[in-house]
Tab-separated table of C-alpha atoms in Angstrom:
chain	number	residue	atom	x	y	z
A	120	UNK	CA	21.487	-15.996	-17.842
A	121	UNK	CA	22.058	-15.221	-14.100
A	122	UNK	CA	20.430	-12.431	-11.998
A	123	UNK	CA	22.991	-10.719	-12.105
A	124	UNK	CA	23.612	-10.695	-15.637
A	125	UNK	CA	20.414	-9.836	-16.200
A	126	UNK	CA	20.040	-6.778	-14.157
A	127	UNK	CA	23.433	-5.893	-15.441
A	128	UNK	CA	21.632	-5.965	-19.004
A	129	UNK	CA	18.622	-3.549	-17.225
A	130	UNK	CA	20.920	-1.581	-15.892
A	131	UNK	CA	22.160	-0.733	-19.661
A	132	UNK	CA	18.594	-0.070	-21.201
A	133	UNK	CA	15.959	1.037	-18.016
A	134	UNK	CA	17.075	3.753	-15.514
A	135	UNK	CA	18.448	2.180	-12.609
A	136	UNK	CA	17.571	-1.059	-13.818
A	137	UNK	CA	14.345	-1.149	-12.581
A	138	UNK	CA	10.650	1.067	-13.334
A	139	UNK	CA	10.676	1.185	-9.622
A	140	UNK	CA	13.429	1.865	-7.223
A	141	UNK	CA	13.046	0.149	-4.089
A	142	UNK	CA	12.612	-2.772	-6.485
A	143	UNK	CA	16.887	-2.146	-7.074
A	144	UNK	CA	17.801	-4.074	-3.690
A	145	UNK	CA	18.829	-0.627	-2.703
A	146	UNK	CA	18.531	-0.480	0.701
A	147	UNK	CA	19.501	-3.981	1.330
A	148	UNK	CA	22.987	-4.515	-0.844
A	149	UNK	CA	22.904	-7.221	-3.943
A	150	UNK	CA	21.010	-7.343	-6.833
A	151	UNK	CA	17.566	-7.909	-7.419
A	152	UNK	CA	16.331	-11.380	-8.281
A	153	UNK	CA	14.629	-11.458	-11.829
A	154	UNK	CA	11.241	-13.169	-12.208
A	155	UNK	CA	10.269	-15.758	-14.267
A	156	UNK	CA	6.975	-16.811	-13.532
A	157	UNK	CA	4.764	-16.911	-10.117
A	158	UNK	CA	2.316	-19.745	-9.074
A	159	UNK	CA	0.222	-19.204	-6.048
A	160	UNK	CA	1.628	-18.179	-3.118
A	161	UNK	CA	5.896	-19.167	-4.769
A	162	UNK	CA	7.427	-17.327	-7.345
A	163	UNK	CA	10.546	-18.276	-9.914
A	164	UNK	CA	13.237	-16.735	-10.850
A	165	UNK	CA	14.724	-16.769	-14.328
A	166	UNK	CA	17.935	-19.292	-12.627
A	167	UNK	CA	15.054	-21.433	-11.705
A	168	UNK	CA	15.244	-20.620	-7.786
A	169	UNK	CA	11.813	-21.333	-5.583
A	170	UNK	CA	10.369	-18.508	-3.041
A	171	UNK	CA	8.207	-17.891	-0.928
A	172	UNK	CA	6.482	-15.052	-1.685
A	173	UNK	CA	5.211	-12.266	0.745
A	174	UNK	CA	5.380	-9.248	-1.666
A	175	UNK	CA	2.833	-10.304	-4.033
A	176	UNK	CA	3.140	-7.761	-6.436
A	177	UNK	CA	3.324	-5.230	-3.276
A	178	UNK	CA	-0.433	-6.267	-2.435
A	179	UNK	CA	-3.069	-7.242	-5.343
A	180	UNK	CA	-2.822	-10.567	-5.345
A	181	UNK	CA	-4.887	-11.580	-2.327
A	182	UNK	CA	-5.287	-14.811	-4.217
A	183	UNK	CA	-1.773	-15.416	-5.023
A	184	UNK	CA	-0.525	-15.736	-8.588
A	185	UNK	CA	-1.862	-17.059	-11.434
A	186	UNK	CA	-4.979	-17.307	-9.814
A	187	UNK	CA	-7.740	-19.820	-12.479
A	188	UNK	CA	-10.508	-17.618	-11.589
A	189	UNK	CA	-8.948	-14.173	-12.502
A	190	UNK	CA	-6.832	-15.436	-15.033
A	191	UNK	CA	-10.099	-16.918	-16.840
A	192	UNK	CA	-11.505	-13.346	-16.358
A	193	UNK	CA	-8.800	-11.691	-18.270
A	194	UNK	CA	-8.324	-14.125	-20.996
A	195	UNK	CA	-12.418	-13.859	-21.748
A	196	UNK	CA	-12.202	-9.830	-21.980
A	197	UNK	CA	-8.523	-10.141	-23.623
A	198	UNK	CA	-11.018	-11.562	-26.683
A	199	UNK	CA	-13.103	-9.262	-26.976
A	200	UNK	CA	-10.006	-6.353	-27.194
A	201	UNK	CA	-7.699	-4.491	-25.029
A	202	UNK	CA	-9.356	-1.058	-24.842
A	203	UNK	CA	-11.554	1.052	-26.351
A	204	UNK	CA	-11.690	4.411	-24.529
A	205	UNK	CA	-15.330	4.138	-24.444
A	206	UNK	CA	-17.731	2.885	-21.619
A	207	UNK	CA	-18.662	-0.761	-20.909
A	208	UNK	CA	-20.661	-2.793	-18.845
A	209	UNK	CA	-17.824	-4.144	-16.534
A	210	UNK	CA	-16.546	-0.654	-15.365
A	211	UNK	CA	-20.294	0.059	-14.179
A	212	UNK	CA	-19.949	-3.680	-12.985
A	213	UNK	CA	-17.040	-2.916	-10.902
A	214	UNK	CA	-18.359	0.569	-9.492
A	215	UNK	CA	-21.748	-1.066	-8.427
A	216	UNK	CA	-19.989	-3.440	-6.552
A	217	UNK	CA	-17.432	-0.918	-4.534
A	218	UNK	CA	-20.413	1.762	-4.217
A	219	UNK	CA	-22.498	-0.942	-2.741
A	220	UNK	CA	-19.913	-2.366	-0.662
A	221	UNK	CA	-19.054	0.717	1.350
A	222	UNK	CA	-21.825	3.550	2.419
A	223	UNK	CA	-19.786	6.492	1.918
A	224	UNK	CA	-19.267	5.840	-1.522
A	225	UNK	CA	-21.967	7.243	-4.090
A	226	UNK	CA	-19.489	7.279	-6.437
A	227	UNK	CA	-16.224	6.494	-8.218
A	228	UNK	CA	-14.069	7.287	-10.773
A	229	UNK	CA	-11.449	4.740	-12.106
A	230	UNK	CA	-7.825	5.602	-13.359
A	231	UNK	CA	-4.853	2.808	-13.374
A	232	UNK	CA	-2.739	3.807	-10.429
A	233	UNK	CA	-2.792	4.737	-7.238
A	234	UNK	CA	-0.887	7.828	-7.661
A	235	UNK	CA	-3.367	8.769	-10.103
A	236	UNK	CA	-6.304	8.295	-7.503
A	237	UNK	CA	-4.592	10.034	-4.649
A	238	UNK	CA	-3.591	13.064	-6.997
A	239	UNK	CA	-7.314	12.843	-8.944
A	240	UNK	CA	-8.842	13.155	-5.378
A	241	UNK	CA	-6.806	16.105	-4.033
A	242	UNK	CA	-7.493	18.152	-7.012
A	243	UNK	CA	-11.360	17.178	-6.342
A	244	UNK	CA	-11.278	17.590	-3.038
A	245	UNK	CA	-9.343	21.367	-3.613
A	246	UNK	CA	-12.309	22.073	-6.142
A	247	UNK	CA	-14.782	21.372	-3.447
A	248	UNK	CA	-13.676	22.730	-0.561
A	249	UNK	CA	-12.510	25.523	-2.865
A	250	UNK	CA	-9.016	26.162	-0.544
A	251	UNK	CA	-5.943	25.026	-1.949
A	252	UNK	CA	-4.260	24.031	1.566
A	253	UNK	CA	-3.439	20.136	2.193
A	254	UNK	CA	-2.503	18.174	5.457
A	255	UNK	CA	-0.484	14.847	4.925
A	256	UNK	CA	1.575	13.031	7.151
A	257	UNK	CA	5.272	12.305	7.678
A	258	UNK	CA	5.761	9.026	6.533
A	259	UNK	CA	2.820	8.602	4.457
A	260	UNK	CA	3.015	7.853	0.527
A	261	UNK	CA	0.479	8.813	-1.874
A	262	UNK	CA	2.104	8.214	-4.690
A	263	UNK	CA	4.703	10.285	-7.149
A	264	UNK	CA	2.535	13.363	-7.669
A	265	UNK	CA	4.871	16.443	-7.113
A	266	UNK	CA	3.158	17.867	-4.205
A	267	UNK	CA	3.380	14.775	-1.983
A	268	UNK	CA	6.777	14.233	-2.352
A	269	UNK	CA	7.569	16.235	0.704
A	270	UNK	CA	9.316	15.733	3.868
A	271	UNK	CA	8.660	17.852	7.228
A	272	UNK	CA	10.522	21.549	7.684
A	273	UNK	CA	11.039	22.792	10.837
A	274	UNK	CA	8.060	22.424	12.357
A	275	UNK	CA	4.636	20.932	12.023
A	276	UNK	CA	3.086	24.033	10.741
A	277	UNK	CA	5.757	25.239	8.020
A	278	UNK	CA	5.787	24.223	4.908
A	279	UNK	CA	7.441	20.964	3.532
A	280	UNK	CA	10.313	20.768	1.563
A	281	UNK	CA	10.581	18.719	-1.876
A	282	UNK	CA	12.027	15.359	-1.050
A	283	UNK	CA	12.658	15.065	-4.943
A	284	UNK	CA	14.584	16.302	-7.512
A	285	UNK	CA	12.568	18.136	-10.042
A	286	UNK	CA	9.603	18.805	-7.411
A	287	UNK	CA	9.378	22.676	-7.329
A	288	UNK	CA	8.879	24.432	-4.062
A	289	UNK	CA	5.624	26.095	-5.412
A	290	UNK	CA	4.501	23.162	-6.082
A	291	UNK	CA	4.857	21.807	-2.262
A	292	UNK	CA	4.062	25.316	-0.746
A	293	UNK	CA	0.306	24.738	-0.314
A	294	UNK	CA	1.256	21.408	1.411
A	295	UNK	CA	1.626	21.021	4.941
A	296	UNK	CA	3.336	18.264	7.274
A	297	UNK	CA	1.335	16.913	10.561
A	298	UNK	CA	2.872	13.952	12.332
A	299	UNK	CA	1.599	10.953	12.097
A	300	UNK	CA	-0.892	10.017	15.430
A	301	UNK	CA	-0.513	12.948	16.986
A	302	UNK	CA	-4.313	15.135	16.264
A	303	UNK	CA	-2.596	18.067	18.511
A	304	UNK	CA	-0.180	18.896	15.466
A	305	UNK	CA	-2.959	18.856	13.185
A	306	UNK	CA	-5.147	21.198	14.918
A	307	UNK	CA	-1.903	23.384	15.318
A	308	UNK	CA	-1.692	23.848	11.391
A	309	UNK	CA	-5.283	24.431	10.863
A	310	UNK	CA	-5.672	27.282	13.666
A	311	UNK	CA	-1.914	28.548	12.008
A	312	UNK	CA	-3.738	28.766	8.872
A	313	UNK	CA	-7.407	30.023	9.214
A	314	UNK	CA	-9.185	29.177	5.926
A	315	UNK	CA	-6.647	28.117	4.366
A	316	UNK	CA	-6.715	23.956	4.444
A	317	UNK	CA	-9.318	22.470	2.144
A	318	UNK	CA	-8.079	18.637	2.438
A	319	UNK	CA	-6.128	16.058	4.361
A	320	UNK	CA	-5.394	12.935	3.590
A	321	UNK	CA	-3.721	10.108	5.239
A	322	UNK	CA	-3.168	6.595	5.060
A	323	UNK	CA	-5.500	4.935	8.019
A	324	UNK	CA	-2.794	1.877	7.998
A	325	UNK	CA	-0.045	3.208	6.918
A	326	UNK	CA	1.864	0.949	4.386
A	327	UNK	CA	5.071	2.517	3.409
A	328	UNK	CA	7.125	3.476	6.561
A	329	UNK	CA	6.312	-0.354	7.343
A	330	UNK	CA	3.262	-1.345	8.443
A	331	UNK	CA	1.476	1.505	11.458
A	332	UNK	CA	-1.627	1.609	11.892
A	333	UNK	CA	-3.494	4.998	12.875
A	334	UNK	CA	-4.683	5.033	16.556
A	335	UNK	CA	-9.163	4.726	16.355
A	336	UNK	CA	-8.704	7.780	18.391
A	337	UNK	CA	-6.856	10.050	16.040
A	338	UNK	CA	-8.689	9.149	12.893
A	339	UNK	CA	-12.036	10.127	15.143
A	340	UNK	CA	-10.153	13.295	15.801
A	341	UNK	CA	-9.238	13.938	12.072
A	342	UNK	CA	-12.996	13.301	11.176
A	343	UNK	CA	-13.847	15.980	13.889
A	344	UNK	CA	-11.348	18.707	13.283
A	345	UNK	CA	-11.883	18.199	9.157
A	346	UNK	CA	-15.568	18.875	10.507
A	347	UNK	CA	-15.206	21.309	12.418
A	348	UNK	CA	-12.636	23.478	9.691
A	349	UNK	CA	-14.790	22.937	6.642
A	350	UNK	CA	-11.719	20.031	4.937
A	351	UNK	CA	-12.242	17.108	3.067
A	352	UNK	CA	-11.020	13.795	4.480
A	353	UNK	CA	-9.343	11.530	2.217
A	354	UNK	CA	-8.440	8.126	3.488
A	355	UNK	CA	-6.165	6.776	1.151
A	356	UNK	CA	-7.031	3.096	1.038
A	357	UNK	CA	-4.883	1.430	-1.898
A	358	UNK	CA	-2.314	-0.487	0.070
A	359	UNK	CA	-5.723	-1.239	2.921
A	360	UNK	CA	-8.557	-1.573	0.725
A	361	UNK	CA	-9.730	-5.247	0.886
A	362	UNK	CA	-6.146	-6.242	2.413
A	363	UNK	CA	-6.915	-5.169	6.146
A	364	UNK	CA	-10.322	-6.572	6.061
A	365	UNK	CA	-13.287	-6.416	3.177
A	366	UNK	CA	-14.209	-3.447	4.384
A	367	UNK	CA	-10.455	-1.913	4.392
A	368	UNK	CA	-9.623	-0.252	7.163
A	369	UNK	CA	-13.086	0.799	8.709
A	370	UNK	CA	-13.836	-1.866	11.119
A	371	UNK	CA	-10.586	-0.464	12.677
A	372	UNK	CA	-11.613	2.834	13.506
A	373	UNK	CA	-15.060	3.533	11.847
A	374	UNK	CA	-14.609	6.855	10.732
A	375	UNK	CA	-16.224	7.425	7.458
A	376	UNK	CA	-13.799	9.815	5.280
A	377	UNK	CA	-15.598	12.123	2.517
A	378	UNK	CA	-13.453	10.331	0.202
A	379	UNK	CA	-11.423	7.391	-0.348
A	380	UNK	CA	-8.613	5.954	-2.583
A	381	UNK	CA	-8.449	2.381	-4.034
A	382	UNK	CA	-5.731	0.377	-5.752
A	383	UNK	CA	-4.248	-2.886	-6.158
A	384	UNK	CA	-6.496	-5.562	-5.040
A	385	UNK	CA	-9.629	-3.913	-6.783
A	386	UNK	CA	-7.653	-4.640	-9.968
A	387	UNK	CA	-7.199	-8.116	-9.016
A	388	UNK	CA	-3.351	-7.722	-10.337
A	389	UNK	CA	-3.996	-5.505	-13.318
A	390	UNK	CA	-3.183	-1.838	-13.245
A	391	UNK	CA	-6.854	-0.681	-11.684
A	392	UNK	CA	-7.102	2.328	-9.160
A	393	UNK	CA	-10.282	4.230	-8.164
A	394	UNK	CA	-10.876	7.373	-6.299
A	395	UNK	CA	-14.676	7.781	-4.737
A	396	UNK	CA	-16.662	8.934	-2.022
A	397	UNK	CA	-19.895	11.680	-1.358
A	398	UNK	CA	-22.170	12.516	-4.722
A	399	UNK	CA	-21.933	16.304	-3.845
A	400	UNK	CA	-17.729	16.069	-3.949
A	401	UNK	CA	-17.663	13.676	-7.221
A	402	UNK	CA	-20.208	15.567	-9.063
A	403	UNK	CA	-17.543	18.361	-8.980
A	404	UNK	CA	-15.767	16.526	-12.155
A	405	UNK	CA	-15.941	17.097	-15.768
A	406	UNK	CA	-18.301	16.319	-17.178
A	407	UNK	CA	-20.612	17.454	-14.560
A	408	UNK	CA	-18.657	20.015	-12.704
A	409	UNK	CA	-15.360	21.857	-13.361
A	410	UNK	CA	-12.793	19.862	-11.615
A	411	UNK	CA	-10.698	18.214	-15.004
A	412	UNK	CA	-9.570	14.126	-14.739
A	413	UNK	CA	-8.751	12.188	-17.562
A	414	UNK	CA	-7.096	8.802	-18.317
A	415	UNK	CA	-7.037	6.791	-21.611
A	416	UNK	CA	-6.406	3.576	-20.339
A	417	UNK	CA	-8.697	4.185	-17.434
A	418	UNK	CA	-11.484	1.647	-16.530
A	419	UNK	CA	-10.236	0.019	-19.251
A	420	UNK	CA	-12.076	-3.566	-19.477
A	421	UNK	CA	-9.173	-6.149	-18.859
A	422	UNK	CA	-8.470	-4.431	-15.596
A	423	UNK	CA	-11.916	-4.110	-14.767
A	424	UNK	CA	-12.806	-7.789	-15.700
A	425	UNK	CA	-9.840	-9.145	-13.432
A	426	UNK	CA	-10.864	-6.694	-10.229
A	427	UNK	CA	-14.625	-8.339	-10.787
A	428	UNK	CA	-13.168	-11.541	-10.583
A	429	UNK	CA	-11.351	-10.828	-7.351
A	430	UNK	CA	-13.641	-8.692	-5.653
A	431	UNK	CA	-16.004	-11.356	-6.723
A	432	UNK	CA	-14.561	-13.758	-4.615
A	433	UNK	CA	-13.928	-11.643	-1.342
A	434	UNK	CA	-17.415	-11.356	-0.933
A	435	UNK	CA	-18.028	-15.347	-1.863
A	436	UNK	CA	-16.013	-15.884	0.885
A	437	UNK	CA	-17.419	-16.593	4.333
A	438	UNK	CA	-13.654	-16.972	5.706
A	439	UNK	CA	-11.011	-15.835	3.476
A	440	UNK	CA	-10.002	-12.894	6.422
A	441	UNK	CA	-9.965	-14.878	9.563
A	442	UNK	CA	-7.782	-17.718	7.542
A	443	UNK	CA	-4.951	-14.463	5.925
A	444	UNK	CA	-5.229	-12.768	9.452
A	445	UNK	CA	-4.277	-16.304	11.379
A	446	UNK	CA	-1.800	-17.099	8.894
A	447	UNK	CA	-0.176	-13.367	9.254
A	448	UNK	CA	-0.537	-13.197	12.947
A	449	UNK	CA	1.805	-16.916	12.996
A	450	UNK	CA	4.163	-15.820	10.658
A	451	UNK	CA	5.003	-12.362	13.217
A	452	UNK	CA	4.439	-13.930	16.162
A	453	UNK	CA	6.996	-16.657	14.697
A	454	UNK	CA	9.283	-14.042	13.692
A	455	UNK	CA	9.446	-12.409	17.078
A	456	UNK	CA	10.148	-15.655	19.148
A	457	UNK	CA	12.988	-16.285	16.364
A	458	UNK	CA	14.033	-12.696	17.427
A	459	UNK	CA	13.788	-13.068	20.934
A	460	UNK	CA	15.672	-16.305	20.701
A	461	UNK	CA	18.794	-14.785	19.169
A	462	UNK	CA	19.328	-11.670	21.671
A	463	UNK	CA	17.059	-9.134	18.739
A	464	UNK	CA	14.700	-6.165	19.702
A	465	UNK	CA	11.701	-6.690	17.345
A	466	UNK	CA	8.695	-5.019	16.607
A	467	UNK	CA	5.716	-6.449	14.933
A	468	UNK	CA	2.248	-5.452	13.346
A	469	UNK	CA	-0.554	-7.061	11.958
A	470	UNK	CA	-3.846	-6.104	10.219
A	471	UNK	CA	-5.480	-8.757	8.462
A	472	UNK	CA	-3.511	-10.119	5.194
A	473	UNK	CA	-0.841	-7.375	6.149
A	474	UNK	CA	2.338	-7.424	8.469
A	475	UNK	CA	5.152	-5.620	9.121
A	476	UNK	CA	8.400	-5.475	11.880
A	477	UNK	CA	10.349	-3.381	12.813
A	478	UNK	CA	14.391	-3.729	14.163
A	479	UNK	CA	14.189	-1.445	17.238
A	480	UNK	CA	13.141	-1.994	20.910
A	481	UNK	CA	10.794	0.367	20.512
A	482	UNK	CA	7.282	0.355	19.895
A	483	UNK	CA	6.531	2.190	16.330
A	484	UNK	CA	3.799	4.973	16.527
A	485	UNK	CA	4.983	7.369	13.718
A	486	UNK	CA	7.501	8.182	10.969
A	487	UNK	CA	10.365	8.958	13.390
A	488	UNK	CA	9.981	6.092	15.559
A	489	UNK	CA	10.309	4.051	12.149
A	490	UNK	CA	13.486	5.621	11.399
A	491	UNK	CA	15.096	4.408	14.817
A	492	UNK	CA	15.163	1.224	13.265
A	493	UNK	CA	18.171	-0.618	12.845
A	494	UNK	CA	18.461	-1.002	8.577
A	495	UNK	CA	21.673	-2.923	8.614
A	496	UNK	CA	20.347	-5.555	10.491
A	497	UNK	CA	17.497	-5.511	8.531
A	498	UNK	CA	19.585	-5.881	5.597
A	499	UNK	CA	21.283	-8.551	6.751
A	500	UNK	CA	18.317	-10.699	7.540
A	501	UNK	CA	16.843	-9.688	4.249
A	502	UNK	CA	19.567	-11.352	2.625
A	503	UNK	CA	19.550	-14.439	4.701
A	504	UNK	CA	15.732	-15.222	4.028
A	505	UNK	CA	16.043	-14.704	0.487
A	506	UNK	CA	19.130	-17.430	0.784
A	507	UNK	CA	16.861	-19.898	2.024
A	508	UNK	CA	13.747	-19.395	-0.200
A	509	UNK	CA	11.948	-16.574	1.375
A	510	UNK	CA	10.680	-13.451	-0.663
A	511	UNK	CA	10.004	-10.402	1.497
A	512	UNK	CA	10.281	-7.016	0.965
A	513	UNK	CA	13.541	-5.196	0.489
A	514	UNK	CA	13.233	-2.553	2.760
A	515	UNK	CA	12.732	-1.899	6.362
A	516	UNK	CA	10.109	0.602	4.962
A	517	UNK	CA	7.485	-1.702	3.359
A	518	UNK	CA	4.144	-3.623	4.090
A	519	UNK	CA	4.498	-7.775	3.832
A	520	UNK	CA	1.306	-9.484	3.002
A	521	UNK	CA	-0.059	-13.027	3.135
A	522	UNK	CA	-2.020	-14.536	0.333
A	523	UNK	CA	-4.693	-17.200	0.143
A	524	UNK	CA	-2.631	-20.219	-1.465
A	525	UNK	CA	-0.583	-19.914	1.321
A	526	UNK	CA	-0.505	-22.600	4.177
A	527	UNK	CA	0.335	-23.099	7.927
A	528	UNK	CA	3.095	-25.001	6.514
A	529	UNK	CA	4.300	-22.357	4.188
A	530	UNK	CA	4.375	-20.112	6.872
A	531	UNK	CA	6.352	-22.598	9.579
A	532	UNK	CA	8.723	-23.264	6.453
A	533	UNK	CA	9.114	-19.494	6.763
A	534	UNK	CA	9.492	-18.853	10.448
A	535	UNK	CA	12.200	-22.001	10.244
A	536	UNK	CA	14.084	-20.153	7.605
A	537	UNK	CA	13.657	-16.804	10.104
A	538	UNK	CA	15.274	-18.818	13.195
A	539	UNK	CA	17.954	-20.222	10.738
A	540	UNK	CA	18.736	-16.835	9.405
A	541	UNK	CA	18.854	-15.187	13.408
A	542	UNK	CA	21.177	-17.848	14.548
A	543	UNK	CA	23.321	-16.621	11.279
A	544	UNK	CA	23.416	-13.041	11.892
A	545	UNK	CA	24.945	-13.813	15.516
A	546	UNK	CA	27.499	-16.312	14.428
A	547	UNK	CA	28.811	-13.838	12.325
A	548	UNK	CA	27.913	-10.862	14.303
């Protein structure tokens, strides 16, 4: 069976053919590759096609596929069972090792997806602070929870609209849009709003309008005006956590938020998620306080077993950072001398095991800078990397990550495949 055929088949029996969309090709034209198997840093698909991978499962696997340490992990707890929606010793396990890790976590709570953490610590946060107002940012994704599917109205201080079908406007109407790097519209919509705002939370590198990372200087102010307003500050750390650095994003900016989200590499590839932060906020949950959370499958002890495995190894390692961040730092700086090479305006980013670029001349500060960026070329080189063996994400609007299997060589065979696809694009204009 072909790709094609297969998604064709999807297509017949899963919505869109795909249980996410920007997994669809959508944005870039074609269909979707279908995956057979992955080995470290390469992946397989089912017409027996070699890539490079720098998706890698959209961030958990900091150690690449089928890594022998976490796969031991997870066939040891597979024998023992699947679940039992009752406590074990490896979610405590787990939590030790995050609450220990960071000092503004006292304590956590697991669920098995990000969107669950990010929505669990809103609703925690809002039971705290006891206001029901909430700051996000343009550009910023915290998951599919209805009220942060929004996009801004017509101004920083209104309220957003749904960006969704199905997503009431009550449901958004206690939610309000601040732009991205830019503390002054913040401020504006907590003065507009006297006691009103009980949260905000942001992504401190944001991940999903490509990679852009928060200024030091505006997170410091967000700490300061969340102080000084009586909000809790959330820094939502799924995509970041243990991808920027071991200590996420903090070494960055070192603002210490009341509470954090965690996802994907703290399950080590297995659907994991956490929310945590200051004992007087978490002790607001059930059963200790009123705020309700609830999740069968959550801490459940094959996840937990596989993010002990990983998170195991991070903090074995004396270099695994400095190696990702070098390898990351070749790949864009390789990417932008391909660009400059063939005539095209490119942007770049880096943070540790993450990168992203950008098609525009222009540096990328915020959600509207991102959208100046020129998607059909993107699309086009898209397609010409994946011709030549190179897996990255489809959309001008996503994070790329490095892994540790990879090598220098991978990375040259990847910036070779970059100047290849360039000198394409022009030929055919």
């Amino acid at each position: 069976m072909t790709n094609k055929e297969a998604f064709i088949e999807a297509k017949r029996f899963i919505a869109g053919g795909v249980n996410s969309p920007v997994r669809a090709f959508g944005s870039v034209g074609g269909e979707p590759i279908i995956i057979d198997h992955g080995k470290g840093a390469y992946i397989y698909d089912i017409e027996g096609k070699k890539y490079l991978d720098f998706i890698q499962s959209w961030g958990p696997l900091i150690f690449g596929h089928c890594d022998a340490d976490i796969e031991k992990a997870v066939i040891e707890a597979v024998k023992k069972g699947l679940s039992f929606g009752a406590p074990t010793l490896v979610e405590t396990t787990l939590a030790k090792i995050l609450c220990e890790k960071f000092e503004n976590l006292d304590k956590i709570r697991f669920v098995s997806s990000g969107t669950e953490a990010t929505m669990s610590a809103i609703r925690v946060a809002r039971g705290y602070s006891k206001k029901d107002g909430l700051i996000k940012f343009e550009g910023c994704y915290h998951g599919h929870s209805d009220a942060l599917l929004i996009k801004a109205g017509s101004g920083a201080t209104t309220y957003g609209n749904a960006s969704s079908g199905g997503v009431p406007q009550d449901v958004v109407r206690n939610t309000y849009l601040a732009v991205y790097n830019d503390a002054a519209s913040v401020e504006a919509i907590f003065e507009s709003n006297p006691g009103k705002i009980g949260a905000v939370i942001i992504e401190p590198i944001a991940g999903n309008m490509g990679l852009v990372p928060a200024d030091k200087e505006f997170l410091q102010s967000l700490r300061a005006l969340c102080d000084k307003f009586g909000a809790v500050l959330i820094l939502d750390e799924v995509m970041s956590g243990f991808r920027a650095s071991e200590f996420g994003s903090l070494p960055y900016h070192g603002v210490l938020a009341d509470l954090v989200t965690f996802g994907k590499v703290i399950g080590g590839g297995m659907n994991a998620a956490a929310f945590g932060g200051k004992r007087e906020i978490m002790d607001c949950l059930s059963p200790d306080g009123a705020v309700y959370q609830a999740g069968t499958l959550s801490g459940n002890p094959i996840a937990m077993s596989a993010g002990i495995a990983a998170l195991s190894k991070i903090n074995a390692s004396k270099d695994l950072y400095a190696k990702l961040e070098n390898l990351a730092r070749r790949l864009m700086q390789g990417f932008k001398a391909a660009a400059n090479e063939a005539g095209v305006a490119l942007q770049t980013n880096v943070r540790g095991s993450m990168f992203g670029y950008f098609f525009t001349p222009h540096a990328v500060k915020n959600y509207d800078d991102a959208l100046k960026s020129d998607t059909k070329l993107f699309a086009k080189f898209h397609a010409a990397m994946l011709k030549r063996g190179v897996y990255l994400a489809p959309s001008q609007f996503e994070t790329g990550f490095v892994c540790e299997p990879m090598s220098e060589a991978d990375i040259d065979f990847a910036v070779n495949a970059a100047r290849e696809a360039f000198k394409e694009i022009k030929r055919n204009g």
